[in-house]
Amino acid sequence: MHIEDASLTHIPKGRKHLQCGQFFSVARRRFSTPVRRYNIECGISMATTNSTPTSDSTGLNNRAFWLRVAALALPVAAQMVLQSLLGMADVIMVGGLGPTAIAAVGLAAKLQFLLLVLMAGIGAGCSVLVAQYSGADDFRSCQRTLALTLMFGTAVMVPFTLAFGFLSHFWVSLINPDPEVVALTATYLRITALVLLSTQIIVIFEAGLRALGNTGVPLVMAAIAAVLNVVLNYLLIFGNGGFPALGVAGAAWATLLSRVLQLTGILCWVYLSGHGFGLRITHFAEALNRKVFMRYFNFASPIIVNHVVWGVGNATYHILTGYAGTDALAVMGVIVPIESLFFALFIGLANASAVMIGRALGGSRNDDAWRLYRFFDRLTLSVALLFSLAVFICRPLIVGVFNNMDEATAALLTDTLGIFSLLIWVKVLNMLRILGVLRAGGDNRFCLLMDTVVTWCIGLPLFVLGVLWLNLPFLAIYLLMYVEDMAKFMPVRIRIRLRRWMNNLTTEPEPSTASKASG
């Protein structure tokens, strides 16, 4: 039977597909249990998870399925675009303070980005487990997983928060010799230290909500926070509207206040709406179980390490690019935002894939999971090729936006965009297959091994060789950035076809508290 089954027929027309972005007025309506509320929000009935699948039980050919994919993918893509644009706005607004301020905020942003990668890894472990437990109709375990992840993520972030808040001037001076940059960076990090804790909690709640199909709440809260951040930047950096001109400190306060508002908004929505993720003390007490923790840690630790390996490797690529010359840095300054915007949609598709495949595997519907993989694989490849063709054709228009570039740099950017258009589909397809397929089945150790080997044993050594020893031209250096994606393409494809990633992570016996849904 289709994912949307007859158990929803009693719901009045117009409410079958209530989406997760509908807030308090809908959320306060009475449903019998949190699981019932979860089912209606996401337009999916858990009653189907143990059904015997038919030839088209995933409903790949109906309109409701496509709407469900769009509801899972587009809000995540929009949030990624929003974050990219907000990053650009911060750089532009701080740019008015001069190069020292730009360097300080840029250094602080790089340090926080590395920790954000770690946060994302912790959130990813939560997301995969919640998606599978929801597919197994075990909402109690979803709640316990969220509680455990919140405690674990907070414990991980507390030492970094203390280091940023009280010791930043000491250790920042070890990585930057300029005393002015050190002073401004330390000021920014001290003010935004609590951002680390608040962001970790936000990331975990967003991961859990998205795994249930609720992509609207994270998007709306992020949009409100982004608008507030820009407004506060305008008021506090330059002293507009009667506020004091705080400079870099003003940008830090804007970041802190906007993050606190975002966290407050998510918590208010969760608790005031009566959502099942409005955790109580009993949920945290149930999570304080050694067996539960070790099972979670053994599952999540490869994902967390994988994110750190990727983050450090990505930062190393960009640091080494600086040795290729000023023109190379100028071109990468344009390519990186374009790449971020390009990836936004495909990260959304990877999220939709991970949620839907995870639910299918959690419900022991492996045939559905395989059909979903083939669907998302073909869709991603088709869209990537279409977008790549558009970028290739529009290269003169893209370069024309940056009319202050000299002729040589503009020509270099044109050629770089050509390489980008020809090869980006490999990177995008790998991303979908790893984040949206292999991780959905908990194949985390293979993903960690693959990323570690191709990044640190193949990709980066060849990149170092080309940049520092062979002094290759920038186009050849940029081409080397795709070597690791080419190296992992076939192993990842073979791994998927072997179907060893099709694991039901919910079948191992749990403590007696694993009862289905309540509270």
Short mmCIF file of C-alpha atoms in Angstrom, two decimals:
data_model
loop_
_atom_site.label_atom_id
_atom_site.label_comp_id
_atom_site.label_asym_id
_atom_site.label_seq_id
_atom_site.Cartn_x
_atom_site.Cartn_y
_atom_site.Cartn_z
CA MET A 1 0.00 0.00 0.00
CA HIS A 2 1.02 3.60 -0.39
CA ILE A 3 2.83 5.45 2.39
CA GLU A 4 -0.28 7.56 2.81
CA ASP A 5 -2.84 4.93 3.75
CA ALA A 6 -6.44 4.67 4.67
CA SER A 7 -5.86 5.43 8.34
CA LEU A 8 -5.85 9.13 7.45
CA THR A 9 -9.17 9.12 5.65
CA HIS A 10 -11.04 10.33 8.73
CA ILE A 11 -9.14 13.62 8.62
CA PRO A 12 -11.12 16.40 6.94
CA LYS A 13 -10.12 17.36 3.44
CA GLY A 14 -7.35 19.93 3.45
CA ARG A 15 -5.74 18.48 6.60
CA LYS A 16 -4.36 15.23 5.26
CA HIS A 17 -1.10 16.86 4.28
CA LEU A 18 -0.67 19.38 7.04
CA GLN A 19 2.91 20.58 6.69
CA CYS A 20 5.33 21.21 9.45
CA GLY A 21 5.56 24.96 8.91
CA GLN A 22 2.01 25.49 10.22
CA PHE A 23 2.53 26.79 13.69
CA PHE A 24 0.67 27.27 16.96
CA SER A 25 -2.92 27.43 15.68
CA VAL A 26 -2.68 23.99 14.06
CA ALA A 27 -0.30 22.48 16.59
CA ARG A 28 -2.63 23.17 19.51
CA ARG A 29 -5.40 21.07 18.02
CA ARG A 30 -6.12 17.96 20.06
CA PHE A 31 -4.79 14.64 18.90
CA SER A 32 -4.90 11.45 20.86
CA THR A 33 -1.09 11.01 21.21
CA PRO A 34 2.14 12.74 20.16
CA VAL A 35 2.58 10.03 17.55
CA ARG A 36 -0.81 10.84 16.02
CA ARG A 37 0.24 14.49 15.87
CA TYR A 38 3.52 13.47 14.25
CA ASN A 39 1.69 11.36 11.66
CA ILE A 40 -0.65 14.16 10.63
CA GLU A 41 2.05 16.84 10.53
CA CYS A 42 4.16 14.81 8.16
CA GLY A 43 1.35 13.39 6.03
CA ILE A 44 2.57 9.85 6.72
CA SER A 45 0.97 7.09 8.69
CA MET A 46 3.26 4.87 10.70
CA ALA A 47 0.66 2.14 10.38
CA THR A 48 2.08 1.39 6.98
CA THR A 49 5.60 0.74 8.14
CA ASN A 50 5.09 -2.95 8.71
CA SER A 51 2.85 -3.50 5.74
CA THR A 52 3.85 -5.78 2.95
CA PRO A 53 4.98 -3.48 0.14
CA THR A 54 3.40 -3.67 -3.24
CA SER A 55 5.13 -2.97 -6.53
CA ASP A 56 4.79 0.74 -5.91
CA SER A 57 4.39 1.08 -2.18
CA THR A 58 6.57 4.16 -2.14
CA GLY A 59 4.09 5.95 -4.40
CA LEU A 60 6.84 7.30 -6.68
CA ASN A 61 4.42 8.17 -9.42
CA ASN A 62 1.78 10.12 -7.53
CA ARG A 63 1.48 13.83 -6.83
CA ALA A 64 1.47 13.39 -3.05
CA PHE A 65 4.89 11.75 -3.16
CA TRP A 66 6.40 14.65 -5.11
CA LEU A 67 4.83 17.14 -2.72
CA ARG A 68 6.33 15.22 0.18
CA VAL A 69 9.80 15.31 -1.41
CA ALA A 70 9.44 19.04 -2.01
CA ALA A 71 8.26 19.61 1.57
CA LEU A 72 11.34 17.81 2.91
CA ALA A 73 13.91 19.22 0.47
CA LEU A 74 12.98 22.81 -0.35
CA PRO A 75 12.84 24.26 3.20
CA VAL A 76 16.27 22.78 3.96
CA ALA A 77 17.61 24.18 0.69
CA ALA A 78 16.09 27.58 1.47
CA GLN A 79 17.69 27.56 4.92
CA MET A 80 21.10 26.76 3.41
CA VAL A 81 20.72 29.64 0.93
CA LEU A 82 19.68 31.90 3.80
CA GLN A 83 22.76 30.99 5.82
CA SER A 84 25.04 31.62 2.81
CA LEU A 85 23.49 35.03 2.17
CA LEU A 86 23.71 35.91 5.87
CA GLY A 87 27.42 35.06 5.85
CA MET A 88 27.93 37.37 2.88
CA ALA A 89 25.95 40.14 4.59
CA ASP A 90 28.08 39.88 7.74
CA VAL A 91 31.29 40.22 5.73
CA ILE A 92 29.92 43.21 3.80
CA MET A 93 28.71 45.02 6.93
CA VAL A 94 31.88 44.42 8.94
CA GLY A 95 33.90 45.43 5.85
CA GLY A 96 33.16 49.07 6.60
CA LEU A 97 35.36 48.83 9.71
CA GLY A 98 38.54 48.12 7.76
CA PRO A 99 40.83 45.16 6.99
CA THR A 100 41.74 44.44 10.64
CA ALA A 101 38.09 43.98 11.59
CA ILE A 102 37.49 41.80 8.52
CA ALA A 103 40.48 39.64 9.45
CA ALA A 104 39.31 39.31 13.08
CA VAL A 105 35.72 38.39 12.25
CA GLY A 106 36.93 36.08 9.48
CA LEU A 107 39.27 34.25 11.87
CA ALA A 108 36.50 33.92 14.47
CA ALA A 109 34.12 32.62 11.78
CA LYS A 110 36.64 29.95 10.71
CA LEU A 111 37.08 28.77 14.30
CA GLN A 112 33.33 28.64 14.86
CA PHE A 113 32.83 26.85 11.54
CA LEU A 114 35.06 23.98 12.66
CA LEU A 115 32.93 23.60 15.80
CA LEU A 116 29.76 23.90 13.72
CA VAL A 117 30.97 20.89 11.72
CA LEU A 118 31.33 18.98 14.99
CA MET A 119 27.81 20.06 16.02
CA ALA A 120 26.44 18.92 12.67
CA GLY A 121 28.03 15.50 13.19
CA ILE A 122 26.32 15.14 16.58
CA GLY A 123 23.02 16.25 15.05
CA ALA A 124 23.41 13.82 12.12
CA GLY A 125 23.61 10.86 14.49
CA CYS A 126 20.37 11.97 16.10
CA SER A 127 18.67 12.48 12.72
CA VAL A 128 19.40 8.99 11.38
CA LEU A 129 18.17 7.25 14.54
CA VAL A 130 15.03 9.38 14.84
CA ALA A 131 14.14 8.71 11.19
CA GLN A 132 14.50 4.95 11.68
CA TYR A 133 12.62 4.86 14.98
CA SER A 134 9.79 6.86 13.43
CA GLY A 135 9.64 4.32 10.62
CA ALA A 136 9.38 1.58 13.26
CA ASP A 137 6.49 3.39 14.99
CA ASP A 138 8.63 3.84 18.13
CA PHE A 139 8.26 7.49 19.08
CA ARG A 140 9.38 6.85 22.66
CA SER A 141 12.82 5.93 21.32
CA CYS A 142 12.79 9.09 19.18
CA GLN A 143 12.31 11.10 22.37
CA ARG A 144 15.01 9.20 24.23
CA THR A 145 17.44 9.66 21.32
CA LEU A 146 16.81 13.40 21.27
CA ALA A 147 17.30 13.67 25.05
CA LEU A 148 20.53 11.67 24.94
CA THR A 149 21.88 13.73 22.02
CA LEU A 150 21.08 16.99 23.82
CA MET A 151 23.00 15.87 26.91
CA PHE A 152 25.92 14.53 24.87
CA GLY A 153 26.12 17.61 22.63
CA THR A 154 25.98 19.98 25.60
CA ALA A 155 28.75 18.07 27.39
CA VAL A 156 30.95 18.27 24.28
CA MET A 157 30.39 22.03 23.84
CA VAL A 158 30.90 23.13 27.46
CA PRO A 159 34.76 22.97 27.34
CA PHE A 160 34.82 24.95 24.08
CA THR A 161 32.41 27.51 25.53
CA LEU A 162 34.69 28.02 28.53
CA ALA A 163 37.78 28.25 26.30
CA PHE A 164 36.11 30.87 24.10
CA GLY A 165 34.69 32.81 27.03
CA PHE A 166 37.69 32.96 29.37
CA LEU A 167 40.88 31.95 27.52
CA SER A 168 40.39 33.28 23.99
CA HIS A 169 43.05 36.02 24.16
CA PHE A 170 45.67 33.49 25.26
CA TRP A 171 45.15 30.83 22.61
CA VAL A 172 44.20 33.12 19.71
CA SER A 173 47.62 34.76 20.09
CA LEU A 174 49.16 31.36 19.38
CA ILE A 175 47.56 31.15 15.92
CA ASN A 176 47.81 34.80 14.81
CA PRO A 177 50.80 37.12 15.32
CA ASP A 178 48.95 40.43 14.81
CA PRO A 179 48.06 41.89 18.26
CA GLU A 180 45.21 44.02 16.87
CA VAL A 181 43.60 41.06 15.14
CA VAL A 182 44.10 38.94 18.29
CA ALA A 183 42.41 41.58 20.48
CA LEU A 184 39.39 41.98 18.19
CA THR A 185 39.05 38.22 17.64
CA ALA A 186 39.23 37.53 21.39
CA THR A 187 36.55 40.18 22.02
CA TYR A 188 34.27 38.61 19.41
CA LEU A 189 34.80 35.08 20.78
CA ARG A 190 34.22 36.13 24.40
CA ILE A 191 30.86 37.70 23.59
CA THR A 192 29.72 34.84 21.36
CA ALA A 193 30.91 32.01 23.64
CA LEU A 194 27.34 31.12 24.62
CA VAL A 195 26.48 30.93 20.92
CA LEU A 196 28.23 27.55 20.88
CA LEU A 197 25.85 26.02 23.42
CA SER A 198 22.74 27.60 21.93
CA THR A 199 23.73 26.60 18.40
CA GLN A 200 24.39 23.00 19.46
CA ILE A 201 20.90 22.74 20.97
CA ILE A 202 19.39 24.37 17.85
CA VAL A 203 21.22 21.96 15.52
CA ILE A 204 20.01 18.92 17.49
CA PHE A 205 16.38 20.05 17.59
CA GLU A 206 16.51 20.88 13.88
CA ALA A 207 17.96 17.44 13.11
CA GLY A 208 15.24 15.70 15.12
CA LEU A 209 12.40 17.75 13.65
CA ARG A 210 13.63 17.24 10.08
CA ALA A 211 13.89 13.50 10.68
CA LEU A 212 10.16 13.58 11.51
CA GLY A 213 9.52 15.52 8.29
CA ASN A 214 9.17 18.91 9.99
CA THR A 215 11.37 21.20 7.90
CA GLY A 216 9.18 24.29 8.20
CA VAL A 217 9.83 25.20 11.84
CA PRO A 218 13.66 25.22 11.47
CA LEU A 219 13.37 27.37 8.33
CA VAL A 220 11.01 29.95 9.85
CA MET A 221 13.04 30.29 13.05
CA ALA A 222 16.29 30.60 11.07
CA ALA A 223 14.74 33.26 8.83
CA ILE A 224 13.58 35.31 11.83
CA ALA A 225 17.03 35.03 13.41
CA ALA A 226 18.75 36.04 10.17
CA VAL A 227 16.61 39.16 9.79
CA LEU A 228 17.27 40.10 13.42
CA ASN A 229 21.00 39.52 12.94
CA VAL A 230 21.18 41.90 9.97
CA VAL A 231 19.08 44.56 11.74
CA LEU A 232 21.19 44.36 14.90
CA ASN A 233 24.38 44.50 12.82
CA TYR A 234 23.12 47.74 11.28
CA LEU A 235 22.24 49.19 14.69
CA LEU A 236 25.20 48.03 16.78
CA ILE A 237 28.20 47.99 14.44
CA PHE A 238 27.90 51.60 13.30
CA GLY A 239 25.71 53.08 16.06
CA ASN A 240 22.57 53.71 14.02
CA GLY A 241 19.17 54.43 15.57
CA GLY A 242 20.65 55.93 18.72
CA PHE A 243 22.55 52.75 19.66
CA PRO A 244 26.28 52.91 20.58
CA ALA A 245 28.78 52.16 17.78
CA LEU A 246 30.36 48.94 19.06
CA GLY A 247 32.22 47.84 15.91
CA VAL A 248 33.28 44.20 15.99
CA ALA A 249 31.74 43.81 19.45
CA GLY A 250 28.42 44.98 17.95
CA ALA A 251 28.58 42.22 15.34
CA ALA A 252 29.22 39.71 18.15
CA TRP A 253 26.26 40.92 20.21
CA ALA A 254 24.04 40.76 17.11
CA THR A 255 25.07 37.14 16.55
CA LEU A 256 24.48 36.20 20.19
CA LEU A 257 21.06 37.84 20.49
CA SER A 258 19.80 36.41 17.19
CA ARG A 259 20.88 32.87 18.17
CA VAL A 260 19.24 33.17 21.59
CA LEU A 261 16.02 34.29 19.90
CA GLN A 262 16.20 31.38 17.46
CA LEU A 263 16.62 28.88 20.30
CA THR A 264 13.84 30.50 22.32
CA GLY A 265 11.52 30.34 19.31
CA ILE A 266 12.15 26.64 18.74
CA LEU A 267 11.68 25.75 22.40
CA CYS A 268 8.50 27.83 22.66
CA TRP A 269 7.05 26.14 19.58
CA VAL A 270 7.95 22.65 20.80
CA TYR A 271 6.55 23.08 24.30
CA LEU A 272 3.58 25.36 23.66
CA SER A 273 2.35 23.24 20.75
CA GLY A 274 2.47 20.08 22.85
CA HIS A 275 4.84 18.42 20.38
CA GLY A 276 6.32 15.09 21.45
CA PHE A 277 9.79 16.69 21.45
CA GLY A 278 8.77 18.86 24.38
CA LEU A 279 10.94 16.66 26.59
CA ARG A 280 10.34 16.10 30.28
CA ILE A 281 12.72 15.06 33.05
CA THR A 282 11.59 11.45 32.62
CA HIS A 283 12.89 11.40 29.04
CA PHE A 284 16.34 12.53 30.16
CA ALA A 285 16.26 10.00 33.02
CA GLU A 286 15.49 7.18 30.56
CA ALA A 287 18.40 8.30 28.39
CA LEU A 288 20.81 8.00 31.36
CA ASN A 289 21.25 4.31 30.75
CA ARG A 290 24.68 2.85 30.03
CA LYS A 291 23.43 0.42 27.39
CA VAL A 292 21.44 3.12 25.60
CA PHE A 293 24.38 5.54 25.73
CA MET A 294 26.93 3.01 24.45
CA ARG A 295 24.65 2.01 21.60
CA TYR A 296 24.18 5.67 20.66
CA PHE A 297 27.89 6.46 21.04
CA ASN A 298 29.02 3.47 18.97
CA PHE A 299 26.61 4.51 16.24
CA ALA A 300 27.21 8.27 16.32
CA SER A 301 30.96 8.49 16.95
CA PRO A 302 31.97 7.53 13.37
CA ILE A 303 29.61 10.23 12.04
CA ILE A 304 31.08 12.84 14.39
CA VAL A 305 34.68 11.91 13.53
CA ASN A 306 33.71 11.87 9.84
CA HIS A 307 32.44 15.45 10.08
CA VAL A 308 35.63 16.57 11.83
CA VAL A 309 37.82 14.83 9.23
CA TRP A 310 35.86 16.52 6.46
CA GLY A 311 35.91 19.94 8.14
CA VAL A 312 39.66 19.94 8.78
CA GLY A 313 40.33 18.62 5.28
CA ASN A 314 38.14 21.28 3.71
CA ALA A 315 39.89 24.03 5.72
CA THR A 316 43.30 22.64 4.66
CA TYR A 317 42.34 22.88 0.98
CA HIS A 318 41.42 26.54 1.38
CA ILE A 319 44.56 27.37 3.37
CA LEU A 320 46.78 25.76 0.74
CA THR A 321 44.95 27.63 -2.03
CA GLY A 322 46.37 30.84 -0.56
CA TYR A 323 49.82 29.75 -1.75
CA ALA A 324 48.60 29.80 -5.35
CA GLY A 325 48.58 33.62 -5.43
CA THR A 326 46.24 36.58 -5.10
CA ASP A 327 44.33 35.86 -8.32
CA ALA A 328 43.58 32.35 -7.06
CA LEU A 329 42.21 33.72 -3.79
CA ALA A 330 40.07 36.25 -5.67
CA VAL A 331 38.61 33.51 -7.88
CA MET A 332 37.95 31.20 -4.91
CA GLY A 333 36.26 34.11 -3.14
CA VAL A 334 33.70 34.08 -5.96
CA ILE A 335 33.53 30.30 -6.50
CA VAL A 336 32.88 29.37 -2.85
CA PRO A 337 29.60 31.36 -2.51
CA ILE A 338 28.43 30.05 -5.90
CA GLU A 339 29.28 26.52 -4.80
CA SER A 340 27.41 27.03 -1.51
CA LEU A 341 24.28 28.23 -3.30
CA PHE A 342 24.60 25.39 -5.83
CA PHE A 343 24.86 22.79 -3.05
CA ALA A 344 21.87 24.16 -1.13
CA LEU A 345 19.24 22.35 -3.22
CA PHE A 346 21.18 19.09 -3.20
CA ILE A 347 21.66 19.17 0.57
CA GLY A 348 17.88 19.52 0.70
CA LEU A 349 17.47 16.47 -1.54
CA ALA A 350 19.96 14.53 0.58
CA ASN A 351 17.90 15.40 3.67
CA ALA A 352 14.69 14.21 1.99
CA SER A 353 16.42 11.02 0.88
CA ALA A 354 17.85 10.29 4.34
CA VAL A 355 14.49 10.82 6.06
CA MET A 356 12.42 8.75 3.64
CA ILE A 357 14.95 5.93 3.21
CA GLY A 358 15.58 5.87 6.98
CA ARG A 359 11.86 5.46 7.67
CA ALA A 360 11.61 2.68 5.13
CA LEU A 361 14.57 0.81 6.66
CA GLY A 362 13.25 1.36 10.20
CA GLY A 363 9.99 -0.23 9.05
CA SER A 364 11.89 -3.19 7.48
CA ARG A 365 10.75 -2.16 3.98
CA ASN A 366 14.04 -2.69 2.15
CA ASP A 367 12.45 -2.86 -1.30
CA ASP A 368 10.92 0.57 -0.74
CA ALA A 369 14.29 1.88 0.44
CA TRP A 370 15.95 0.61 -2.74
CA ARG A 371 13.31 2.21 -4.97
CA LEU A 372 13.71 5.48 -3.08
CA TYR A 373 17.50 5.34 -3.58
CA ARG A 374 17.11 4.87 -7.33
CA PHE A 375 14.58 7.69 -7.50
CA PHE A 376 16.74 10.21 -5.60
CA ASP A 377 19.88 9.13 -7.47
CA ARG A 378 18.32 9.78 -10.86
CA LEU A 379 16.63 12.99 -9.74
CA THR A 380 19.87 14.38 -8.29
CA LEU A 381 21.89 13.53 -11.39
CA SER A 382 19.29 15.07 -13.72
CA VAL A 383 18.99 18.30 -11.74
CA ALA A 384 22.79 18.56 -11.28
CA LEU A 385 23.38 18.24 -15.02
CA LEU A 386 20.67 20.78 -15.77
CA PHE A 387 22.08 23.31 -13.29
CA SER A 388 25.63 22.68 -14.51
CA LEU A 389 24.58 23.42 -18.07
CA ALA A 390 22.92 26.65 -16.90
CA VAL A 391 26.09 27.76 -15.07
CA PHE A 392 28.24 26.93 -18.11
CA ILE A 393 26.02 28.95 -20.44
CA CYS A 394 25.74 31.87 -18.00
CA ARG A 395 29.48 32.18 -17.31
CA PRO A 396 29.79 35.58 -19.05
CA LEU A 397 26.87 36.92 -17.00
CA ILE A 398 28.34 35.65 -13.73
CA VAL A 399 31.75 37.13 -14.46
CA GLY A 400 30.14 40.38 -15.57
CA VAL A 401 28.69 40.91 -12.09
CA PHE A 402 32.24 41.40 -10.79
CA ASN A 403 33.11 44.35 -13.03
CA ASN A 404 35.99 45.46 -10.82
CA MET A 405 38.08 42.42 -11.77
CA ASP A 406 41.02 42.85 -14.10
CA GLU A 407 40.94 41.04 -17.42
CA ALA A 408 43.30 38.23 -16.41
CA THR A 409 41.36 37.38 -13.25
CA ALA A 410 38.04 37.52 -15.14
CA ALA A 411 39.40 35.07 -17.73
CA LEU A 412 40.63 32.79 -14.94
CA LEU A 413 37.21 32.90 -13.29
CA THR A 414 35.51 32.03 -16.59
CA ASP A 415 37.71 28.96 -17.07
CA THR A 416 37.26 27.92 -13.43
CA LEU A 417 33.48 28.08 -13.79
CA GLY A 418 33.85 25.85 -16.85
CA ILE A 419 35.64 23.18 -14.80
CA PHE A 420 33.05 23.61 -12.04
CA SER A 421 30.22 23.01 -14.53
CA LEU A 422 31.83 19.89 -15.97
CA LEU A 423 32.70 18.14 -12.70
CA ILE A 424 30.37 19.33 -9.96
CA TRP A 425 27.88 16.54 -10.69
CA VAL A 426 30.41 14.00 -9.32
CA LYS A 427 30.64 15.85 -6.00
CA VAL A 428 26.86 16.28 -5.80
CA LEU A 429 26.11 12.62 -6.53
CA ASN A 430 28.66 11.48 -3.93
CA MET A 431 27.05 13.79 -1.40
CA LEU A 432 23.59 12.36 -2.05
CA ARG A 433 24.81 8.77 -1.89
CA ILE A 434 26.79 9.23 1.32
CA LEU A 435 24.58 11.64 3.29
CA GLY A 436 21.21 10.56 1.89
CA VAL A 437 21.64 6.80 1.40
CA LEU A 438 24.55 5.14 3.22
CA ARG A 439 24.09 7.17 6.40
CA ALA A 440 20.33 6.52 6.35
CA GLY A 441 21.17 2.83 6.88
CA GLY A 442 23.83 3.52 9.50
CA ASP A 443 26.79 2.55 7.27
CA ASN A 444 28.88 5.08 9.16
CA ARG A 445 32.18 3.25 9.43
CA PHE A 446 32.40 2.78 5.67
CA CYS A 447 31.68 6.51 5.16
CA LEU A 448 34.37 7.45 7.69
CA LEU A 449 36.92 5.10 6.14
CA MET A 450 36.14 6.32 2.64
CA ASP A 451 36.38 10.03 3.48
CA THR A 452 39.54 9.59 5.54
CA VAL A 453 41.40 7.55 2.95
CA VAL A 454 40.51 9.59 -0.13
CA THR A 455 40.99 12.96 1.61
CA TRP A 456 44.18 12.40 3.57
CA CYS A 457 45.85 9.66 1.51
CA ILE A 458 44.90 10.74 -2.03
CA GLY A 459 43.30 14.17 -2.38
CA LEU A 460 45.36 16.37 -0.05
CA PRO A 461 48.78 14.79 -0.81
CA LEU A 462 48.24 15.38 -4.54
CA PHE A 463 47.00 18.91 -3.81
CA VAL A 464 50.07 19.70 -1.68
CA LEU A 465 52.29 18.27 -4.41
CA GLY A 466 50.65 20.45 -7.06
CA VAL A 467 50.61 23.67 -5.00
CA LEU A 468 53.89 23.61 -3.07
CA TRP A 469 56.23 21.47 -5.14
CA LEU A 470 55.14 21.54 -8.78
CA ASN A 471 53.80 25.14 -8.71
CA LEU A 472 50.97 24.18 -11.05
CA PRO A 473 48.75 26.89 -12.56
CA PHE A 474 45.53 27.60 -10.69
CA LEU A 475 43.26 25.75 -13.13
CA ALA A 476 45.23 22.56 -12.58
CA ILE A 477 45.14 23.15 -8.81
CA TYR A 478 41.37 23.66 -8.91
CA LEU A 479 41.03 20.44 -10.90
CA LEU A 480 42.93 18.62 -8.14
CA MET A 481 40.16 19.58 -5.70
CA TYR A 482 37.93 17.07 -7.49
CA VAL A 483 40.39 14.16 -7.33
CA GLU A 484 39.03 12.83 -4.04
CA ASP A 485 35.46 12.88 -5.37
CA MET A 486 36.53 10.97 -8.46
CA ALA A 487 38.39 8.48 -6.23
CA LYS A 488 35.37 7.76 -4.03
CA PHE A 489 32.78 7.66 -6.84
CA MET A 490 33.06 3.97 -7.78
CA PRO A 491 33.63 2.53 -4.25
CA VAL A 492 30.54 4.36 -2.99
CA ARG A 493 28.48 3.18 -5.97
CA ILE A 494 29.62 -0.43 -5.48
CA ARG A 495 28.88 -0.25 -1.76
CA ILE A 496 25.34 0.88 -2.45
CA ARG A 497 24.73 -1.83 -5.04
CA LEU A 498 25.90 -4.48 -2.55
CA ARG A 499 23.07 -3.27 -0.27
CA ARG A 500 25.15 -3.70 2.89
CA TRP A 501 23.90 -0.32 4.07
CA MET A 502 20.34 -1.62 4.41
CA ASN A 503 20.27 -1.92 8.18
CA ASN A 504 17.30 -1.69 10.50
CA LEU A 505 18.79 0.16 13.48
CA THR A 506 15.67 -0.33 15.61
CA THR A 507 15.67 -4.11 15.92
CA GLU A 508 18.23 -4.53 18.70
CA PRO A 509 16.46 -5.03 22.03
CA GLU A 510 16.14 -1.89 24.11
CA PRO A 511 15.33 -1.28 27.78
CA SER A 512 11.73 -1.72 28.86
CA THR A 513 11.06 1.99 28.36
CA ALA A 514 10.96 1.47 24.61
CA SER A 515 7.21 1.39 24.62
CA LYS A 516 5.50 3.00 21.72
CA ALA A 517 4.61 6.54 21.96
CA SER A 518 3.29 8.49 24.79
CA GLY A 519 4.21 11.67 26.47
#
